[in-house]
Amino acid sequence: MNLGDIKTGFEKYFRIWWIPIISYLVPFGIFILGLAFRRDFLIDFALILFYLNILGSIISCVVQVFIRKWYLLFPQLIVAGFLFFFVGMIFTYSPPDFYGTHKKIPENIVISEPLDSIPIQSDFNNNHFVLTGYGQPGIYKYYTDLKPKENGCIFIKAYEVTSNDKLSTSRLKERSKIKVDSIDSGIFSNDFTIYEGSWGDKYGARFELWFDPKGDKPEYKLTERNYIIEGWMR
C-alpha cells in the first residue's frame, strides 16, 4: 500500500457517511477478543480505537456539511452518541479487569490466606500483622499488635509479588491509615480495598505495614507479610 492509497482511504472514510459507522465493528471485535482471552491490553486498545473513531465521526460530520450532505450527519451522531453512552456505562459500573488472571503465585515464598474471622491472640504469636476478609472479595481488614513508641500514623503499602507493581496507589495509604498515640495499647485495625483484579482471579501480594511519625521524621517500615488476594469488582 502506497501513500496514495492511504490518502484515498482517508478521503473515503470522511466523505462516505456510513464508513465511520461500520468502523465501530473493529474496536467492538477487539473488545470481544479481549474478553474471550481475558487480556487487559486488548481491552485498552479497543477503547483507544473506539474514541479515535468517535473523533473521526465528528470530522466526517463536518465534511458532510461542507459537501452539502448535512442530513447524513444525523445517523453518524446518533450511532456515536449511543455507543459513547453505552461504553461509558460499561466502564463506569463494570469495567473489565484481568490484572490477576494470568498472574502466578510463587511456590518458593511464604504466603498466607486472609483469615475468615477476627483474629484471636494466638494469631499474633508468630506474626504481628494479620489480614482478614471483610465483606466482599478485594476488601480486607488488617490487624496489628505492634505498638510504636511515638505519635504518628500506621498505614499499608501493597505490591504484587512477581512484578512488584504497587497496588491501589491512589487510595491505599489514606484509606488504611490509623492515627496512633504513643500511650495507645491493644490491637490496631482498619479496612481497605485492593482494586486491581476481579473476583476469583487470585494472585500474590506483599503487604507492608508502615509508620509515619508526627513531625518531619521519615516514615519507616514496621513489618511485612505475603497474602493471596483478589481484587474488588466495581
PDB file of C-alpha atoms in Angstrom:
ATOM      1  CA  MET A   1       0.000   0.000   0.000  1.00  0.00           C
ATOM      2  CA  ASN A   2       1.480   3.330  -1.079  1.00  0.00           C
ATOM      3  CA  LEU A   3       0.886   6.854   0.177  1.00  0.00           C
ATOM      4  CA  GLY A   4      -1.747   7.487  -2.481  1.00  0.00           C
ATOM      5  CA  ASP A   5      -3.816   4.510  -1.370  1.00  0.00           C
ATOM      6  CA  ILE A   6      -3.673   5.687   2.246  1.00  0.00           C
ATOM      7  CA  LYS A   7      -4.796   9.178   1.219  1.00  0.00           C
ATOM      8  CA  THR A   8      -7.681   7.739  -0.822  1.00  0.00           C
ATOM      9  CA  GLY A   9      -8.727   5.580   2.116  1.00  0.00           C
ATOM     10  CA  PHE A  10      -8.864   8.580   4.455  1.00  0.00           C
ATOM     11  CA  GLU A  11     -10.880  10.581   1.921  1.00  0.00           C
ATOM     12  CA  LYS A  12     -13.428   7.768   1.622  1.00  0.00           C
ATOM     13  CA  TYR A  13     -13.624   7.424   5.401  1.00  0.00           C
ATOM     14  CA  PHE A  14     -14.538  11.074   5.891  1.00  0.00           C
ATOM     15  CA  ARG A  15     -16.708  11.584   2.779  1.00  0.00           C
ATOM     16  CA  ILE A  16     -18.763   8.345   2.738  1.00  0.00           C
ATOM     17  CA  TRP A  17     -21.096   8.688   5.725  1.00  0.00           C
ATOM     18  CA  TRP A  18     -21.600   5.001   6.557  1.00  0.00           C
ATOM     19  CA  ILE A  19     -17.893   4.055   6.737  1.00  0.00           C
ATOM     20  CA  PRO A  20     -17.328   5.640  10.204  1.00  0.00           C
ATOM     21  CA  ILE A  21     -20.433   3.785  11.399  1.00  0.00           C
ATOM     22  CA  ILE A  22     -19.346   0.314  10.304  1.00  0.00           C
ATOM     23  CA  SER A  23     -15.815   1.089  11.512  1.00  0.00           C
ATOM     24  CA  TYR A  24     -17.103   0.689  15.076  1.00  0.00           C
ATOM     25  CA  LEU A  25     -17.098  -3.048  14.356  1.00  0.00           C
ATOM     26  CA  VAL A  26     -13.290  -3.030  14.579  1.00  0.00           C
ATOM     27  CA  PRO A  27     -12.962  -1.884  18.218  1.00  0.00           C
ATOM     28  CA  PHE A  28     -16.033  -3.956  19.111  1.00  0.00           C
ATOM     29  CA  GLY A  29     -14.372  -7.084  17.684  1.00  0.00           C
ATOM     30  CA  ILE A  30     -11.111  -6.381  19.519  1.00  0.00           C
ATOM     31  CA  PHE A  31     -13.085  -5.803  22.728  1.00  0.00           C
ATOM     32  CA  ILE A  32     -14.756  -9.215  22.358  1.00  0.00           C
ATOM     33  CA  LEU A  33     -11.329 -10.816  21.811  1.00  0.00           C
ATOM     34  CA  GLY A  34     -10.092  -9.083  24.969  1.00  0.00           C
ATOM     35  CA  LEU A  35     -12.990 -10.553  26.945  1.00  0.00           C
ATOM     36  CA  ALA A  36     -12.508 -14.007  25.392  1.00  0.00           C
ATOM     37  CA  PHE A  37      -8.753 -14.146  26.066  1.00  0.00           C
ATOM     38  CA  ARG A  38      -9.022 -12.102  29.299  1.00  0.00           C
ATOM     39  CA  ARG A  39      -6.352  -9.603  28.258  1.00  0.00           C
ATOM     40  CA  ASP A  40      -6.398  -6.017  29.509  1.00  0.00           C
ATOM     41  CA  PHE A  41      -4.167  -4.706  26.718  1.00  0.00           C
ATOM     42  CA  LEU A  42      -6.739  -5.758  24.097  1.00  0.00           C
ATOM     43  CA  ILE A  43      -9.489  -4.020  26.071  1.00  0.00           C
ATOM     44  CA  ASP A  44      -7.367  -0.865  26.287  1.00  0.00           C
ATOM     45  CA  PHE A  45      -6.527  -0.990  22.567  1.00  0.00           C
ATOM     46  CA  ALA A  46     -10.204  -1.405  21.674  1.00  0.00           C
ATOM     47  CA  LEU A  47     -11.076   1.605  23.806  1.00  0.00           C
ATOM     48  CA  ILE A  48      -8.434   3.751  22.059  1.00  0.00           C
ATOM     49  CA  LEU A  49      -9.746   2.751  18.627  1.00  0.00           C
ATOM     50  CA  PHE A  50     -13.309   3.439  19.738  1.00  0.00           C
ATOM     51  CA  TYR A  51     -12.532   7.011  20.799  1.00  0.00           C
ATOM     52  CA  LEU A  52     -10.458   7.608  17.664  1.00  0.00           C
ATOM     53  CA  ASN A  53     -13.440   6.509  15.596  1.00  0.00           C
ATOM     54  CA  ILE A  54     -15.712   8.889  17.503  1.00  0.00           C
ATOM     55  CA  LEU A  55     -13.292  11.689  16.631  1.00  0.00           C
ATOM     56  CA  GLY A  56     -13.322  10.511  13.008  1.00  0.00           C
ATOM     57  CA  SER A  57     -17.120  10.511  13.021  1.00  0.00           C
ATOM     58  CA  ILE A  58     -17.209  14.116  14.212  1.00  0.00           C
ATOM     59  CA  ILE A  59     -14.786  15.168  11.477  1.00  0.00           C
ATOM     60  CA  SER A  60     -16.884  13.261   8.935  1.00  0.00           C
ATOM     61  CA  CYS A  61     -19.985  15.148  10.126  1.00  0.00           C
ATOM     62  CA  VAL A  62     -18.211  18.433   9.427  1.00  0.00           C
ATOM     63  CA  VAL A  63     -17.234  17.134   5.981  1.00  0.00           C
ATOM     64  CA  GLN A  64     -20.859  16.221   5.219  1.00  0.00           C
ATOM     65  CA  VAL A  65     -21.874  19.822   5.931  1.00  0.00           C
ATOM     66  CA  PHE A  66     -19.167  21.179   3.608  1.00  0.00           C
ATOM     67  CA  ILE A  67     -20.164  18.857   0.771  1.00  0.00           C
ATOM     68  CA  ARG A  68     -23.815  19.825   1.300  1.00  0.00           C
ATOM     69  CA  LYS A  69     -24.981  16.469   2.573  1.00  0.00           C
ATOM     70  CA  TRP A  70     -25.680  17.755   6.077  1.00  0.00           C
ATOM     71  CA  TYR A  71     -28.633  15.397   6.554  1.00  0.00           C
ATOM     72  CA  LEU A  72     -26.184  12.435   6.563  1.00  0.00           C
ATOM     73  CA  LEU A  73     -24.542  13.606   9.772  1.00  0.00           C
ATOM     74  CA  PHE A  74     -27.597  12.623  11.838  1.00  0.00           C
ATOM     75  CA  PRO A  75     -27.139   8.818  11.634  1.00  0.00           C
ATOM     76  CA  GLN A  76     -23.463   9.280  12.488  1.00  0.00           C
ATOM     77  CA  LEU A  77     -24.224  11.422  15.523  1.00  0.00           C
ATOM     78  CA  ILE A  78     -26.997   9.104  16.721  1.00  0.00           C
ATOM     79  CA  VAL A  79     -24.793   5.980  16.495  1.00  0.00           C
ATOM     80  CA  ALA A  80     -21.741   7.726  18.019  1.00  0.00           C
ATOM     81  CA  GLY A  81     -23.832   9.169  20.864  1.00  0.00           C
ATOM     82  CA  PHE A  82     -25.477   5.839  21.675  1.00  0.00           C
ATOM     83  CA  LEU A  83     -22.177   3.929  21.642  1.00  0.00           C
ATOM     84  CA  PHE A  84     -20.431   6.603  23.715  1.00  0.00           C
ATOM     85  CA  PHE A  85     -23.168   6.332  26.363  1.00  0.00           C
ATOM     86  CA  PHE A  86     -23.180   2.513  26.227  1.00  0.00           C
ATOM     87  CA  VAL A  87     -19.392   2.171  26.545  1.00  0.00           C
ATOM     88  CA  GLY A  88     -19.330   4.812  29.262  1.00  0.00           C
ATOM     89  CA  MET A  89     -21.861   2.825  31.291  1.00  0.00           C
ATOM     90  CA  ILE A  90     -19.822  -0.371  30.956  1.00  0.00           C
ATOM     91  CA  PHE A  91     -16.561   1.210  32.074  1.00  0.00           C
ATOM     92  CA  THR A  92     -18.238   3.147  34.873  1.00  0.00           C
ATOM     93  CA  TYR A  93     -20.179   0.321  36.510  1.00  0.00           C
ATOM     94  CA  SER A  94     -18.476  -2.902  35.392  1.00  0.00           C
ATOM     95  CA  PRO A  95     -15.079  -2.301  33.760  1.00  0.00           C
ATOM     96  CA  PRO A  96     -13.247  -5.489  32.722  1.00  0.00           C
ATOM     97  CA  ASP A  97     -10.144  -6.004  34.864  1.00  0.00           C
ATOM     98  CA  PHE A  98      -7.998  -9.071  34.198  1.00  0.00           C
ATOM     99  CA  TYR A  99      -4.987  -7.917  36.232  1.00  0.00           C
ATOM    100  CA  GLY A 100      -4.858 -11.078  38.333  1.00  0.00           C
ATOM    101  CA  THR A 101      -5.985 -13.550  35.652  1.00  0.00           C
ATOM    102  CA  HIS A 102      -2.579 -14.594  34.350  1.00  0.00           C
ATOM    103  CA  LYS A 103      -0.533 -13.993  37.499  1.00  0.00           C
ATOM    104  CA  LYS A 104       1.288 -16.952  39.013  1.00  0.00           C
ATOM    105  CA  ILE A 105       1.520 -17.366  42.768  1.00  0.00           C
ATOM    106  CA  PRO A 106       5.165 -18.267  43.530  1.00  0.00           C
ATOM    107  CA  GLU A 107       5.787 -21.528  45.349  1.00  0.00           C
ATOM    108  CA  ASN A 108       9.169 -20.525  46.785  1.00  0.00           C
ATOM    109  CA  ILE A 109       7.876 -17.898  49.226  1.00  0.00           C
ATOM    110  CA  VAL A 110       5.944 -17.997  52.462  1.00  0.00           C
ATOM    111  CA  ILE A 111       2.432 -16.825  51.658  1.00  0.00           C
ATOM    112  CA  SER A 112      -0.821 -16.943  53.634  1.00  0.00           C
ATOM    113  CA  GLU A 113      -4.557 -16.779  53.028  1.00  0.00           C
ATOM    114  CA  PRO A 114      -6.523 -13.981  54.734  1.00  0.00           C
ATOM    115  CA  LEU A 115      -8.451 -15.184  57.770  1.00  0.00           C
ATOM    116  CA  ASP A 116     -12.228 -15.525  57.586  1.00  0.00           C
ATOM    117  CA  SER A 117     -12.843 -14.114  61.061  1.00  0.00           C
ATOM    118  CA  ILE A 118     -11.487 -11.636  63.579  1.00  0.00           C
ATOM    119  CA  PRO A 119      -8.041 -12.830  64.737  1.00  0.00           C
ATOM    120  CA  ILE A 120      -7.541 -14.076  68.268  1.00  0.00           C
ATOM    121  CA  GLN A 121      -4.450 -13.609  70.414  1.00  0.00           C
ATOM    122  CA  SER A 122      -2.815 -16.817  69.184  1.00  0.00           C
ATOM    123  CA  ASP A 123      -2.863 -15.474  65.608  1.00  0.00           C
ATOM    124  CA  PHE A 124      -0.308 -12.870  66.701  1.00  0.00           C
ATOM    125  CA  ASN A 125       2.130 -15.373  68.257  1.00  0.00           C
ATOM    126  CA  ASN A 126       4.238 -15.705  65.107  1.00  0.00           C
ATOM    127  CA  ASN A 127       3.128 -12.605  63.185  1.00  0.00           C
ATOM    128  CA  HIS A 128       2.315  -9.127  64.393  1.00  0.00           C
ATOM    129  CA  PHE A 129       0.372  -8.344  61.227  1.00  0.00           C
ATOM    130  CA  VAL A 130      -2.814 -10.237  60.278  1.00  0.00           C
ATOM    131  CA  LEU A 131      -5.126  -9.798  57.284  1.00  0.00           C
ATOM    132  CA  THR A 132      -8.766 -10.870  57.137  1.00  0.00           C
ATOM    133  CA  GLY A 133     -11.521 -10.800  54.534  1.00  0.00           C
ATOM    134  CA  TYR A 134     -14.037  -8.029  55.053  1.00  0.00           C
ATOM    135  CA  GLY A 135     -17.452  -8.313  53.427  1.00  0.00           C
ATOM    136  CA  GLN A 136     -16.554  -8.835  49.754  1.00  0.00           C
ATOM    137  CA  PRO A 137     -13.552 -10.229  47.868  1.00  0.00           C
ATOM    138  CA  GLY A 138     -10.992  -7.460  47.419  1.00  0.00           C
ATOM    139  CA  ILE A 139     -11.997  -5.706  50.641  1.00  0.00           C
ATOM    140  CA  TYR A 140      -9.765  -6.540  53.600  1.00  0.00           C
ATOM    141  CA  LYS A 141      -9.138  -5.579  57.189  1.00  0.00           C
ATOM    142  CA  TYR A 142      -5.736  -5.623  58.813  1.00  0.00           C
ATOM    143  CA  TYR A 143      -4.837  -6.025  62.470  1.00  0.00           C
ATOM    144  CA  THR A 144      -1.559  -5.430  64.269  1.00  0.00           C
ATOM    145  CA  ASP A 145      -0.439  -5.629  67.880  1.00  0.00           C
ATOM    146  CA  LEU A 146       2.730  -3.636  67.203  1.00  0.00           C
ATOM    147  CA  LYS A 147       2.957  -0.542  69.401  1.00  0.00           C
ATOM    148  CA  PRO A 148       5.028   2.357  68.046  1.00  0.00           C
ATOM    149  CA  LYS A 149       6.775   4.394  70.753  1.00  0.00           C
ATOM    150  CA  GLU A 150       5.875   7.753  69.220  1.00  0.00           C
ATOM    151  CA  ASN A 151       2.864   9.558  67.805  1.00  0.00           C
ATOM    152  CA  GLY A 152       2.021   9.185  64.133  1.00  0.00           C
ATOM    153  CA  CYS A 153       0.079   7.028  61.696  1.00  0.00           C
ATOM    154  CA  ILE A 154       0.177   3.378  60.711  1.00  0.00           C
ATOM    155  CA  PHE A 155      -0.683   2.599  57.078  1.00  0.00           C
ATOM    156  CA  ILE A 156      -0.385  -0.086  54.411  1.00  0.00           C
ATOM    157  CA  LYS A 157       1.630  -0.401  51.205  1.00  0.00           C
ATOM    158  CA  ALA A 158       0.895  -3.316  48.854  1.00  0.00           C
ATOM    159  CA  TYR A 159       2.800  -4.853  45.926  1.00  0.00           C
ATOM    160  CA  GLU A 160       2.119  -7.742  43.539  1.00  0.00           C
ATOM    161  CA  VAL A 161       4.820 -10.273  44.371  1.00  0.00           C
ATOM    162  CA  THR A 162       6.008 -11.282  40.880  1.00  0.00           C
ATOM    163  CA  SER A 163       6.152  -7.848  39.235  1.00  0.00           C
ATOM    164  CA  ASN A 164       6.490  -5.609  42.307  1.00  0.00           C
ATOM    165  CA  ASP A 165       3.649  -3.471  40.921  1.00  0.00           C
ATOM    166  CA  LYS A 166       2.401  -1.091  43.583  1.00  0.00           C
ATOM    167  CA  LEU A 167      -1.298  -1.721  44.230  1.00  0.00           C
ATOM    168  CA  SER A 168      -4.085   0.805  44.718  1.00  0.00           C
ATOM    169  CA  THR A 169      -1.578   3.645  44.957  1.00  0.00           C
ATOM    170  CA  SER A 170      -4.092   6.494  44.814  1.00  0.00           C
ATOM    171  CA  ARG A 171      -6.177   5.408  47.808  1.00  0.00           C
ATOM    172  CA  LEU A 172      -4.447   2.783  49.912  1.00  0.00           C
ATOM    173  CA  LYS A 173      -2.370   4.984  52.217  1.00  0.00           C
ATOM    174  CA  GLU A 174      -5.215   7.294  53.195  1.00  0.00           C
ATOM    175  CA  ARG A 175      -7.800   4.519  53.360  1.00  0.00           C
ATOM    176  CA  SER A 176      -5.692   2.262  55.598  1.00  0.00           C
ATOM    177  CA  LYS A 177      -4.320   4.994  57.867  1.00  0.00           C
ATOM    178  CA  ILE A 178      -4.647   4.675  61.657  1.00  0.00           C
ATOM    179  CA  LYS A 179      -3.690   7.525  63.975  1.00  0.00           C
ATOM    180  CA  VAL A 180      -1.566   6.290  66.863  1.00  0.00           C
ATOM    181  CA  ASP A 181      -0.766   7.930  70.191  1.00  0.00           C
ATOM    182  CA  SER A 182       2.326   6.695  71.989  1.00  0.00           C
ATOM    183  CA  ILE A 183       0.212   5.761  75.015  1.00  0.00           C
ATOM    184  CA  ASP A 184      -2.262   3.669  72.961  1.00  0.00           C
ATOM    185  CA  SER A 185      -2.417  -0.025  73.707  1.00  0.00           C
ATOM    186  CA  GLY A 186      -4.241  -3.047  72.355  1.00  0.00           C
ATOM    187  CA  ILE A 187      -4.736  -4.090  68.743  1.00  0.00           C
ATOM    188  CA  PHE A 188      -4.961  -1.588  65.891  1.00  0.00           C
ATOM    189  CA  SER A 189      -7.189  -2.319  62.886  1.00  0.00           C
ATOM    190  CA  ASN A 190      -8.602  -0.720  59.766  1.00  0.00           C
ATOM    191  CA  ASP A 191     -10.102  -1.840  56.445  1.00  0.00           C
ATOM    192  CA  PHE A 192      -9.000  -1.096  52.878  1.00  0.00           C
ATOM    193  CA  THR A 193      -9.718  -2.135  49.282  1.00  0.00           C
ATOM    194  CA  ILE A 194      -7.480  -3.577  46.557  1.00  0.00           C
ATOM    195  CA  TYR A 195      -8.827  -2.510  43.161  1.00  0.00           C
ATOM    196  CA  GLU A 196      -6.511  -4.400  40.788  1.00  0.00           C
ATOM    197  CA  GLY A 197      -8.093  -7.620  39.534  1.00  0.00           C
ATOM    198  CA  SER A 198     -11.535  -9.212  39.800  1.00  0.00           C
ATOM    199  CA  TRP A 199     -13.332 -11.723  41.976  1.00  0.00           C
ATOM    200  CA  GLY A 200     -11.957 -15.220  41.550  1.00  0.00           C
ATOM    201  CA  ASP A 201      -8.635 -14.135  39.997  1.00  0.00           C
ATOM    202  CA  LYS A 202      -6.282 -14.751  42.909  1.00  0.00           C
ATOM    203  CA  TYR A 203      -2.687 -13.586  42.980  1.00  0.00           C
ATOM    204  CA  GLY A 204       0.078 -12.980  45.499  1.00  0.00           C
ATOM    205  CA  ALA A 205       0.665  -9.618  47.147  1.00  0.00           C
ATOM    206  CA  ARG A 206       3.197  -8.326  49.650  1.00  0.00           C
ATOM    207  CA  PHE A 207       1.631  -6.140  52.307  1.00  0.00           C
ATOM    208  CA  GLU A 208       3.962  -3.823  54.164  1.00  0.00           C
ATOM    209  CA  LEU A 209       2.998  -2.159  57.423  1.00  0.00           C
ATOM    210  CA  TRP A 210       4.499   1.349  57.646  1.00  0.00           C
ATOM    211  CA  PHE A 211       4.640   4.064  60.282  1.00  0.00           C
ATOM    212  CA  ASP A 212       4.653   7.788  59.549  1.00  0.00           C
ATOM    213  CA  PRO A 213       5.887   9.649  62.671  1.00  0.00           C
ATOM    214  CA  LYS A 214       4.443  13.008  63.586  1.00  0.00           C
ATOM    215  CA  GLY A 215       6.657  15.910  62.547  1.00  0.00           C
ATOM    216  CA  ASP A 216       9.393  15.907  59.921  1.00  0.00           C
ATOM    217  CA  LYS A 217      10.733  12.421  60.637  1.00  0.00           C
ATOM    218  CA  PRO A 218      10.873   9.958  57.698  1.00  0.00           C
ATOM    219  CA  GLU A 219       8.372   7.122  57.536  1.00  0.00           C
ATOM    220  CA  TYR A 220       9.673   3.608  58.153  1.00  0.00           C
ATOM    221  CA  LYS A 221       8.535   0.011  57.688  1.00  0.00           C
ATOM    222  CA  LEU A 222       7.371  -1.985  60.692  1.00  0.00           C
ATOM    223  CA  THR A 223       6.851  -5.415  59.146  1.00  0.00           C
ATOM    224  CA  GLU A 224       5.578  -7.186  56.036  1.00  0.00           C
ATOM    225  CA  ARG A 225       3.710 -10.340  55.047  1.00  0.00           C
ATOM    226  CA  ASN A 226       2.656 -12.078  51.820  1.00  0.00           C
ATOM    227  CA  TYR A 227      -1.003 -12.900  51.182  1.00  0.00           C
ATOM    228  CA  ILE A 228      -3.089 -14.486  48.425  1.00  0.00           C
ATOM    229  CA  ILE A 229      -5.705 -11.936  47.426  1.00  0.00           C
ATOM    230  CA  GLU A 230      -8.137 -10.915  44.689  1.00  0.00           C
ATOM    231  CA  GLY A 231      -9.323  -7.506  43.507  1.00  0.00           C
ATOM    232  CA  TRP A 232     -12.653  -5.865  44.207  1.00  0.00           C
ATOM    233  CA  MET A 233     -15.151  -5.748  41.325  1.00  0.00           C
ATOM    234  CA  ARG A 234     -16.693  -2.282  40.986  1.00  0.00           C
TER     235      ARG A 234
END
